[in-house]
Coordinates of C-alpha atoms and ligand atoms in Angstrom, one line a residue:
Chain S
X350 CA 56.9 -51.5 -63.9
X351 CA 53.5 -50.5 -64.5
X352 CA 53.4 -53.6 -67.2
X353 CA 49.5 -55.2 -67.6
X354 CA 48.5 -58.5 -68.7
X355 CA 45.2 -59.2 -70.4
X356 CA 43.9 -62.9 -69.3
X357 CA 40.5 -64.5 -69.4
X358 CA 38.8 -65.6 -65.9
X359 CA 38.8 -68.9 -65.6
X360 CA 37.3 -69.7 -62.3
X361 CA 36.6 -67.2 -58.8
X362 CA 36.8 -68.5 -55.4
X363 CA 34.7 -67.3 -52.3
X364 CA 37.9 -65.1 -51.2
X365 CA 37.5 -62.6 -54.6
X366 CA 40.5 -64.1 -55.6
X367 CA 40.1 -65.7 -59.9
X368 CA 41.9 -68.2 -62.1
X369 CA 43.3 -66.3 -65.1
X370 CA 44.8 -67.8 -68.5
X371 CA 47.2 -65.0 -69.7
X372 CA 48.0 -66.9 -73.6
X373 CA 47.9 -70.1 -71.8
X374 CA 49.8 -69.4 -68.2
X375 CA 47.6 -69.7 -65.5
X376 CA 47.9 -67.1 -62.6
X377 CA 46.1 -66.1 -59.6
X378 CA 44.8 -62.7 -59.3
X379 CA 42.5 -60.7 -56.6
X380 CA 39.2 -59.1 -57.2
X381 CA 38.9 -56.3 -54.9
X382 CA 40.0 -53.2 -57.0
X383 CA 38.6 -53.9 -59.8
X384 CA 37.0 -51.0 -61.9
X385 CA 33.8 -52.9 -62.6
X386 CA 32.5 -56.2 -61.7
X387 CA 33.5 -59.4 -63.4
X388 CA 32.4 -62.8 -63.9
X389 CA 34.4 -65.9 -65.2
X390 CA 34.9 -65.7 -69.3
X391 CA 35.1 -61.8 -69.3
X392 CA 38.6 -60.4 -69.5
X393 CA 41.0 -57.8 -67.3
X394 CA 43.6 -56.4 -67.8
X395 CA 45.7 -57.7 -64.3
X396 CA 48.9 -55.8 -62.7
X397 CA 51.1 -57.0 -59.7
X398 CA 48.7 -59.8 -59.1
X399 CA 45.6 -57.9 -58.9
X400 CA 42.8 -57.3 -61.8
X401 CA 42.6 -53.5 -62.2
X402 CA 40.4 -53.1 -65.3
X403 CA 37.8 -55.6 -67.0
X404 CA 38.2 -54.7 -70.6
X405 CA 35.0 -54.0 -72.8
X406 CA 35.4 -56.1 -75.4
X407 CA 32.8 -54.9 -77.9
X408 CA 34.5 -51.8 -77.8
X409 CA 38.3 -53.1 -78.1
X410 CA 36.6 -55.4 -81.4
X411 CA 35.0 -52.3 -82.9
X412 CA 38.0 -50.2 -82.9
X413 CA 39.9 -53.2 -84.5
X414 CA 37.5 -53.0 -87.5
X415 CA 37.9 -49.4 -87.7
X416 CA 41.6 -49.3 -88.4
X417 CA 41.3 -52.0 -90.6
X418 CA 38.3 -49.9 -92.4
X419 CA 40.7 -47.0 -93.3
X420 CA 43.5 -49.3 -94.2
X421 CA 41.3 -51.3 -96.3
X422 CA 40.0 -47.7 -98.1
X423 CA 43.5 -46.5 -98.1
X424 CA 42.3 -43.2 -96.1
X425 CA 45.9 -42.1 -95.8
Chain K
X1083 CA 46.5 -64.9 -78.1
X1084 CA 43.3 -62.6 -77.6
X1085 CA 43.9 -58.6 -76.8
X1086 CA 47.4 -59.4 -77.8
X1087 CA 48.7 -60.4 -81.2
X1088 CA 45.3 -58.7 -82.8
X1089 CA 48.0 -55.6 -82.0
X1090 CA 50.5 -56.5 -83.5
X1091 CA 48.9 -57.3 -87.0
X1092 CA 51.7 -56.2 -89.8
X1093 CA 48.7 -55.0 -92.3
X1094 CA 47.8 -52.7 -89.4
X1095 CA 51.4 -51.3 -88.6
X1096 CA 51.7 -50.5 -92.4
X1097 CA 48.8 -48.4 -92.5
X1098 CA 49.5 -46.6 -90.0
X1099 CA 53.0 -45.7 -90.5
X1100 CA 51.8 -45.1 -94.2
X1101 CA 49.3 -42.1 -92.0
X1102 CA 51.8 -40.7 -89.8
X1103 CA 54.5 -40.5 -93.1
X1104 CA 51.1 -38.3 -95.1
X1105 CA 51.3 -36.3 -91.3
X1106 CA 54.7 -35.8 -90.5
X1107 CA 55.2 -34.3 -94.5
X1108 CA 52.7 -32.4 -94.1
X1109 CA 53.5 -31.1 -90.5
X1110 CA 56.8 -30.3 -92.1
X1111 CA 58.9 -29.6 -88.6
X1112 CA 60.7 -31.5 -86.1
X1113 CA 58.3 -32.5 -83.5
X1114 CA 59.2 -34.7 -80.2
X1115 CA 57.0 -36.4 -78.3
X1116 CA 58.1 -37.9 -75.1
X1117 CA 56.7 -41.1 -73.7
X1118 CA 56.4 -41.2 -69.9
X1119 CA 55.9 -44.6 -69.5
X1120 CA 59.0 -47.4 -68.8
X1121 CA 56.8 -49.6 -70.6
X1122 CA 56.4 -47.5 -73.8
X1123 CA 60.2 -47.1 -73.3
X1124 CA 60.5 -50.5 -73.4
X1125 CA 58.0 -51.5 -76.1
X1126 CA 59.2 -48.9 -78.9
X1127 CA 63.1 -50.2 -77.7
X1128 CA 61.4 -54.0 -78.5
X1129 CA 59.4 -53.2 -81.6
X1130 CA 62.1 -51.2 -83.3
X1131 CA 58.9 -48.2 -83.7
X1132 CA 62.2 -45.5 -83.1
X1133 CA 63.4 -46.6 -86.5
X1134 CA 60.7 -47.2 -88.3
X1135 CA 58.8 -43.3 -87.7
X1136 CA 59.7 -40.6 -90.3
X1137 CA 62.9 -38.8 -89.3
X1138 CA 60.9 -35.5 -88.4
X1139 CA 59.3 -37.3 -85.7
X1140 CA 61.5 -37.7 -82.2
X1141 CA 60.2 -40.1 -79.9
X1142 CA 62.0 -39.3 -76.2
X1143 CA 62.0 -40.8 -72.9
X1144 CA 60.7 -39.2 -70.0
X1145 CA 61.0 -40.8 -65.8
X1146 CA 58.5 -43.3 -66.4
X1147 CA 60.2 -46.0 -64.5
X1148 CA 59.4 -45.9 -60.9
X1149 CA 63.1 -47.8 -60.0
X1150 CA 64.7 -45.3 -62.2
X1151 CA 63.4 -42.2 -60.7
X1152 CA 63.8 -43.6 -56.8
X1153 CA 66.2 -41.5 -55.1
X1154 CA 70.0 -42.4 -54.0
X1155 CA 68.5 -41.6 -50.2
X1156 CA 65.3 -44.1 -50.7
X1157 CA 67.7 -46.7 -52.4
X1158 CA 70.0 -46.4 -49.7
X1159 CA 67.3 -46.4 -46.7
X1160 CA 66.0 -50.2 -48.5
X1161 CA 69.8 -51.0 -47.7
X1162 CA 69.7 -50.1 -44.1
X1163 CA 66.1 -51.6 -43.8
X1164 CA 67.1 -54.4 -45.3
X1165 CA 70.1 -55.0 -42.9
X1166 CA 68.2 -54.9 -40.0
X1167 CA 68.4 -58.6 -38.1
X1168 CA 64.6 -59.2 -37.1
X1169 CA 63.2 -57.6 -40.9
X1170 CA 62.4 -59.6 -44.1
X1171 CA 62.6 -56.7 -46.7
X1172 CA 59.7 -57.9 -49.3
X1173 CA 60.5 -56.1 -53.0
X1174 CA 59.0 -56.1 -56.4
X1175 CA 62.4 -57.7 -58.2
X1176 CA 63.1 -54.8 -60.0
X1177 CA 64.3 -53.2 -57.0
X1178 CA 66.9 -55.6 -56.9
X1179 CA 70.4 -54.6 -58.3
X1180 CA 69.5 -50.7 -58.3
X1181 CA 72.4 -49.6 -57.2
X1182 CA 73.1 -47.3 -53.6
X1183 CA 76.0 -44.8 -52.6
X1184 CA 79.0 -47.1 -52.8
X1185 CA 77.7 -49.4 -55.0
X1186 CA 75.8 -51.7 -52.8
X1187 CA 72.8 -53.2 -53.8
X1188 CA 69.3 -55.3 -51.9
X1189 CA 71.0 -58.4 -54.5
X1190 CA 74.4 -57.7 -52.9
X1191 CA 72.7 -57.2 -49.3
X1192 CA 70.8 -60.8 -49.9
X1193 CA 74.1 -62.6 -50.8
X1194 CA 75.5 -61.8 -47.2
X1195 CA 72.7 -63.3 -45.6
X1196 CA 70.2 -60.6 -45.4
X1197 CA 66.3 -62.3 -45.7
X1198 CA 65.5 -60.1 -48.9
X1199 CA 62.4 -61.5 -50.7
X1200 CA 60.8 -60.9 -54.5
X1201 CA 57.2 -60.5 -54.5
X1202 CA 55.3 -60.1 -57.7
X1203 CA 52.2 -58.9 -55.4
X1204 CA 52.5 -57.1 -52.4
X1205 CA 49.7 -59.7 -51.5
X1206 CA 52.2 -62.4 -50.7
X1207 CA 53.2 -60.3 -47.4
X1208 CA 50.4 -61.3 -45.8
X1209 CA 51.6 -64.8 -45.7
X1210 CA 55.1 -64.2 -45.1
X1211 CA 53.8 -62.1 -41.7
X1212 CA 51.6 -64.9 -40.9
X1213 CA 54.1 -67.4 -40.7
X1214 CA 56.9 -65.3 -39.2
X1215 CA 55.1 -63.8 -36.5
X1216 CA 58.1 -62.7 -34.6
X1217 CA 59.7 -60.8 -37.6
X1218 CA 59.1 -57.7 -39.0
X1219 CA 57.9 -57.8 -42.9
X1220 CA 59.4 -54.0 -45.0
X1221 CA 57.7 -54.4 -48.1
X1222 CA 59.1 -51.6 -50.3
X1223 CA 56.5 -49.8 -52.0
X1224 CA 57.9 -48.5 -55.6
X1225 CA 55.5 -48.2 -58.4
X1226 CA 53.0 -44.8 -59.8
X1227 CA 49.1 -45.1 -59.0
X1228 CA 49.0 -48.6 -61.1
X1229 CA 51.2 -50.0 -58.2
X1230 CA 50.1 -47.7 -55.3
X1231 CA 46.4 -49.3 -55.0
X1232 CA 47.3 -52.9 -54.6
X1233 CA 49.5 -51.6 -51.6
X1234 CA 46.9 -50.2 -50.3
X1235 CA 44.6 -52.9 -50.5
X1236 CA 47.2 -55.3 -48.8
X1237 CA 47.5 -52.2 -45.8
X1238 CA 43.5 -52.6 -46.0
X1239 CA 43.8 -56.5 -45.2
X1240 CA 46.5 -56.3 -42.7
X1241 CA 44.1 -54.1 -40.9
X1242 CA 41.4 -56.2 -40.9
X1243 CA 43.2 -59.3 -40.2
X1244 CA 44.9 -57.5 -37.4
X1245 CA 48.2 -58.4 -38.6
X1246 CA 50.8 -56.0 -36.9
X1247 CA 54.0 -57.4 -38.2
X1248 CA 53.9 -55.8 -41.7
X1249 CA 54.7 -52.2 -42.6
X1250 CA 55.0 -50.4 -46.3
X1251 CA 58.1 -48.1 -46.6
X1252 CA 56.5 -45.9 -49.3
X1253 CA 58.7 -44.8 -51.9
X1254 CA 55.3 -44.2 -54.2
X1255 CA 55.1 -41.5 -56.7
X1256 CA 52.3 -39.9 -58.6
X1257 CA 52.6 -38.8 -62.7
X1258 CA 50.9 -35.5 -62.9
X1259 CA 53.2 -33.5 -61.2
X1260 CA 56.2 -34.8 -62.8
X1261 CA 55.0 -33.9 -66.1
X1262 CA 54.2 -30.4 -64.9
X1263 CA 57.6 -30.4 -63.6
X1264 CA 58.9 -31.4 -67.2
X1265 CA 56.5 -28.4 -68.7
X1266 CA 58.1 -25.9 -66.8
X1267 CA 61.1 -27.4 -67.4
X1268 CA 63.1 -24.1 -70.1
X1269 CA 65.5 -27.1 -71.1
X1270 CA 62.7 -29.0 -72.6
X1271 CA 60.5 -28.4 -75.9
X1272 CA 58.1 -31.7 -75.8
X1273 CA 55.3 -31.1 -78.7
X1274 CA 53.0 -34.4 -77.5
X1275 CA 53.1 -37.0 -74.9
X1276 CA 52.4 -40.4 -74.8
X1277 CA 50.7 -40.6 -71.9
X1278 CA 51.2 -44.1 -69.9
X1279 CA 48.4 -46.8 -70.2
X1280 CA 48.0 -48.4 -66.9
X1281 CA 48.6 -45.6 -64.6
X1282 CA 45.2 -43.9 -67.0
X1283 CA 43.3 -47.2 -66.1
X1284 CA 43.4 -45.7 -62.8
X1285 CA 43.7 -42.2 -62.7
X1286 CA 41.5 -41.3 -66.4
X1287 CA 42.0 -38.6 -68.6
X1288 CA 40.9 -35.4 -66.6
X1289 CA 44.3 -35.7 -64.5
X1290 CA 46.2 -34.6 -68.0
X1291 CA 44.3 -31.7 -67.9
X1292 CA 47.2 -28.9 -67.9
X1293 CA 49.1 -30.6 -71.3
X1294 CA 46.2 -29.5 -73.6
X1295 CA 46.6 -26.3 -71.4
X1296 CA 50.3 -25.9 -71.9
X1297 CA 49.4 -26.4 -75.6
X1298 CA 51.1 -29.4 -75.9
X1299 CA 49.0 -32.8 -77.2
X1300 CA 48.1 -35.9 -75.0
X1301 CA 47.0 -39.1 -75.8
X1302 CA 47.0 -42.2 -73.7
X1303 CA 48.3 -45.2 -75.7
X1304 CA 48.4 -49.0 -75.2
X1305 CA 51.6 -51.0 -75.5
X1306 CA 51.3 -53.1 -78.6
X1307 CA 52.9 -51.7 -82.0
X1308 CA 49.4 -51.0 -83.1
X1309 CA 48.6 -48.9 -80.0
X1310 CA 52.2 -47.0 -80.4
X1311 CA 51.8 -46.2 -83.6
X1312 CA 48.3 -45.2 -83.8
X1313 CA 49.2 -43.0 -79.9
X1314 CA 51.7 -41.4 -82.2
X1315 CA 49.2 -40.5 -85.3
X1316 CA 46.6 -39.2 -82.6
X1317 CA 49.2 -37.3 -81.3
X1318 CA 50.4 -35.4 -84.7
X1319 CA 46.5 -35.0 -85.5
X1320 CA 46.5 -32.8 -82.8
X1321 CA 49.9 -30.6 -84.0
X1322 CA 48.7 -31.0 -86.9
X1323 CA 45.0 -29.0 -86.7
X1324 CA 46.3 -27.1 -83.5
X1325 CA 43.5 -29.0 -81.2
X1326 CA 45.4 -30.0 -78.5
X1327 CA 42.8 -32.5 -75.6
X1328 CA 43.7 -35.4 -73.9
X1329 CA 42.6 -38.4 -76.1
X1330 CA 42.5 -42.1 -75.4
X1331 CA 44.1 -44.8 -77.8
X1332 CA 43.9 -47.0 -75.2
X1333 CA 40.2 -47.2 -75.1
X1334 CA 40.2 -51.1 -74.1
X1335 CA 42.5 -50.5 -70.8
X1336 CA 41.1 -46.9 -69.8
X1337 CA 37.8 -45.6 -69.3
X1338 CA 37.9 -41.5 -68.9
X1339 CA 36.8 -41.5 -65.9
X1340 CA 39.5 -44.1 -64.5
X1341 CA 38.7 -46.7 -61.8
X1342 CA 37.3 -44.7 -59.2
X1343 CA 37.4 -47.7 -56.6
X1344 CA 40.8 -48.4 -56.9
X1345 CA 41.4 -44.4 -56.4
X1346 CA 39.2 -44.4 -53.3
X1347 CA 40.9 -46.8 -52.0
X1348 CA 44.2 -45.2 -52.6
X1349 CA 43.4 -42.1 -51.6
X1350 CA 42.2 -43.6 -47.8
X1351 CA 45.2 -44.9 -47.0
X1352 CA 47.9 -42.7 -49.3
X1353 CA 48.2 -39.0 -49.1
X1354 CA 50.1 -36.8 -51.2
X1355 CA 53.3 -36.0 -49.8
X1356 CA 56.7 -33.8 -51.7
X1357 CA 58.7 -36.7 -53.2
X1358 CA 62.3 -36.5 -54.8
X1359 CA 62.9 -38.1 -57.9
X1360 CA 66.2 -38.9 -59.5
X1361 CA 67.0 -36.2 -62.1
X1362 CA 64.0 -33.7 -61.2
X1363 CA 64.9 -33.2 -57.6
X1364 CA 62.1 -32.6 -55.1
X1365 CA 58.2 -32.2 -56.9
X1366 CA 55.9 -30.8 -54.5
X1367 CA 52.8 -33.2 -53.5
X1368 CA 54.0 -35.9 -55.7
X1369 CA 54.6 -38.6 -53.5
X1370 CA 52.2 -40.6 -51.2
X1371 CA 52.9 -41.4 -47.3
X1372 CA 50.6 -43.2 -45.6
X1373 CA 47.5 -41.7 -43.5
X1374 CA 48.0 -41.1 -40.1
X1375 CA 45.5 -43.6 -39.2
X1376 CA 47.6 -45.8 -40.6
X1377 CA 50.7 -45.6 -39.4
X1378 CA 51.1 -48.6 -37.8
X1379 CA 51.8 -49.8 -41.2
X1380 CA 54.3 -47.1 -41.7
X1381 CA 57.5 -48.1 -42.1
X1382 CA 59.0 -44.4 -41.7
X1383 CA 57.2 -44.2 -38.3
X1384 CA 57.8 -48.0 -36.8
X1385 CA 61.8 -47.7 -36.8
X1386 CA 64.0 -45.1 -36.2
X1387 CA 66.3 -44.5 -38.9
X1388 CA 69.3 -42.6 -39.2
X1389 CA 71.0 -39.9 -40.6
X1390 CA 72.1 -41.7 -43.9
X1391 CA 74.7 -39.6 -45.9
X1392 CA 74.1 -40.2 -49.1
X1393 CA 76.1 -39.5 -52.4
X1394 CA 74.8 -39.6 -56.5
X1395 CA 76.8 -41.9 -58.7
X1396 CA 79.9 -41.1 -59.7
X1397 CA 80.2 -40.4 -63.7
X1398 CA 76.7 -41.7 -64.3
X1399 CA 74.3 -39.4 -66.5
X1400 CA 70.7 -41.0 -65.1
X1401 CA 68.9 -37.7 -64.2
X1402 CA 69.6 -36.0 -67.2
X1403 CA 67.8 -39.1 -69.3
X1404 CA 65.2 -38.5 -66.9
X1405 CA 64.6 -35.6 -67.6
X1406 CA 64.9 -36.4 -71.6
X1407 CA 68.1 -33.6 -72.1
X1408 CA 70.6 -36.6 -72.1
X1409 CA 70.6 -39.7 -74.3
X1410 CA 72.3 -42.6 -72.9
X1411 CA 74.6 -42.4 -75.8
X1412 CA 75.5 -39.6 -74.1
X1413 CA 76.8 -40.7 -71.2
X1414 CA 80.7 -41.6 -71.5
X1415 CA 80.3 -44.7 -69.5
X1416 CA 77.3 -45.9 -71.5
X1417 CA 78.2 -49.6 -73.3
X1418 CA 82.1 -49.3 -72.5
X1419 CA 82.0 -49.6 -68.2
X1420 CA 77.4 -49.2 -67.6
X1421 CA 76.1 -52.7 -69.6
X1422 CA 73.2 -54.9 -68.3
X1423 CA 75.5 -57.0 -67.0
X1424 CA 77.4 -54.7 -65.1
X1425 CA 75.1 -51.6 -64.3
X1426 CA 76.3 -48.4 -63.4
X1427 CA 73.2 -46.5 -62.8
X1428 CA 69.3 -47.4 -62.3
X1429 CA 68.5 -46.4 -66.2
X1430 CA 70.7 -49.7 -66.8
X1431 CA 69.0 -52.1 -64.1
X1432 CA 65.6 -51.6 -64.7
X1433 CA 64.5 -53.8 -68.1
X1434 CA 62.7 -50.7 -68.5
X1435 CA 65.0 -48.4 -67.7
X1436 CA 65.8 -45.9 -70.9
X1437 CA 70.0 -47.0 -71.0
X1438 CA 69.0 -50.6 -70.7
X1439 CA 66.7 -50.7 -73.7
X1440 CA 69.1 -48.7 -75.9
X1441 CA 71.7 -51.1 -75.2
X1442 CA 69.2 -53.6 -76.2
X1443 CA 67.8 -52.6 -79.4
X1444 CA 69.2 -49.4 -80.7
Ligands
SF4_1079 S1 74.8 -45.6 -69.2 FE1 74.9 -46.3 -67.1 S2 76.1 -44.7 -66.1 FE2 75.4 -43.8 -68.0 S3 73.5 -42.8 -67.5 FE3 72.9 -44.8 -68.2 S4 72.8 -46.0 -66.3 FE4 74.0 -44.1 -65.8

């Protein structure tokens, strides 16, 4: 039940309510308890049709790179 | 598919089950870990991870699925709530078919003309009291501290909007003190946990505290086969060299400190409360009621309810899979009378229920 979907902000009315494209399904989410502001093209992580977490995506990217480091090296 | 398929990349899932194989050798001991999470519960059911990990390695499931862990009494008050004539009883769908004493069911309740609605945000209330001012709106408020906030924020609006013809009949529970409940628990030998992603988004790590000091590892792990697997590996680093902390796997869903607004807010309007739970009877302070500022919201305190006598299941083995002693093979009734189709007990309603995703995909 506690099932998150990451989507991309699409577009944010004057409410605090955003467009989100979840792999190409448009949904409406609201703003208000969301750990950190966010602006249209960052992504969150959304939950029973509120955003609860706009993800860093530098960070998400980096760790990406690292697993596929120690695969690539065979550091097993 | 961004933040999705990159975790499910096959190169990646080799390499790491190639890491937790070099591990679990050198480990050289049984070791379980138990996710807490009906979502891990259903992604390792989906991805097949069970089969895949070294046989050494036990993955069990713990009472991570809010509908699961509701009691028979709560199940049974949604009924009577539900077949009140002025209320529209708002749920999250899983709610649905959960079975009460007798068999009846919110889906069953709906089919004799009760006005039971599915919400996928608590949210939508606020238009459902707005244009049925002369009704009373229940929402039923299931869900752990990923949930609980975005009741509270809807509470928050109705407030402000001065809407008076909504209440929240809060069924909530918090995570923390079930897993001290299942550490204290003599029937129990858990060496790790997978500690649940989204409930971590808002919470952080520091509420995990008391695994690391029960010696037992934690780390908080995404849902995509590349954030089970590499949960898992964290997880037997930490039997392995005897360092047991609270890590994060999850590091692009969960900041340490959690989201602090989303707590705030919970905390104003939520208190903790003792809560039972199917299978681990009553936990101390583990529920949330609301605030007595806001009880005009409260469902408990708007109607007067009665003395409901309610009774467990007959035959059907849910609290013991709660509690991770019991597999649903297990249970006689499990595939030959309890199927999706026909569910006996909660654990087979809820998609993420830990006898529904066996009967899936084990
Ligand atoms: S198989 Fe059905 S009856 Fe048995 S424990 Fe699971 S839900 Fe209950």
């Amino acid at each position: 039940m506690c099932i998150g979907f990451p989507g991309k902000i699409i577009s944010i009315d004057n409410d605090n309510y955003a467009i989100i494209d979840i792999s190409g399904t448009r949904r409406e989410v609201c703003l208000d308890i969301i750990d950190e502001e966010a602006s249209i093209g960052d992504y969150v992580i959304t939950h029973a049709g509120y955003a609860i977490h706009k993800i860093d995506t530098i960070t998400a990217q980096d760790k990406l790179k690292c697993l596929q480091e120690i695969i690539d090296n065979e550091i097993y | 598919m961004k933040f999705i398929d990159e975790y499910r990349d096959p190169e990646i899932v080799v390499g790491l089950l190639k890491q937790i194989t070099s591990a679990s050798v050198r480990i050289a001991r049984p070791v379980t870990i138990m996710e807490i999470c009906g979502s891990h519960t259903y992604a390792i059911g989906r991805f097949g991870i069970r089969k895949l990990l070294p046989d050494n390695i036990h993955l069990i499931s713990g009472p991570g699925c809010p509908v699961c862990v509701t009691s028979a009494r709560d199940v049974d008050l949604a009924l009577y709530l539900a077949s009140l004539p002025n209320v529209i009883f708002a749920t999250f769908g899983d709610m649905l078919r959960v079975p009460g004493t007798g068999g009846n069911s919110l889906q069953k309740k709906r089919a004799e003309g009760c006005d039971v609605r599915v919400v996928s945000s608590a949210d939508e209330c606020i238009g459902v009291a707005l244009s049925h001012p002369q009704k009373e709106i229940v929402m039923m408020g299931v869900g752990f501290e990923t949930t609980a906030p975005t009741i509270a924020a809807v509470i928050n609006s109705c407030r402000k909007k001065d809407i008076r013809n909504f209440s929240v009949f809060s069924v909530h529970k918090i995570v923390p003190p079930a897993i001290s409940a299942l550490l204290a628990d003599p029937l129990l030998n858990i060496d790790g946990f997978l500690c649940p992603g989204h409930v971590s988004t808002m919470i952080g790590a520091a509420a995990y505290q008391m695994i690391p000091d029960a010696r037992r590892a934690a780390v908080i792990t995404g849902f995509e086969p590349v954030d089970i697997l590499e949960g898992v590996l964290m997880l037997l680093q930490q039997i392995e060299n005897k360092n047991m902390s609270v890590a994060i796997q999850y590091s692009r869903g969960v900041r340490p400190e959690g989201n602090t607004r989303a707590m705030t807010l919970l905390q104003s309007v939520f208190e903790t409360a003792d809560a039972q739970w199917r299978g681990l009877g009553t936990i101390p302070e583990s529920g949330l009621a609301l605030r007595d500022e806001f009880a005009a919201y409260d469902t408990l305190k708007k109607f007067s309810l009665p003395d409901i006598h309610t009774g467990d299941i007959p035959g059907c083995g849910c609290g013991d899979i709660l509690r991770g002693i019991k597999l649903p093979h297990d249970c006689p009734l499990f595939r030959k009378v309890c199927t999706p189709a026909n569910p006996v007990g909660p654990c087979m309603v809820s998609s993420e229920g830990t006898c529904s995703t066996y009967y899936k995909y084990d």
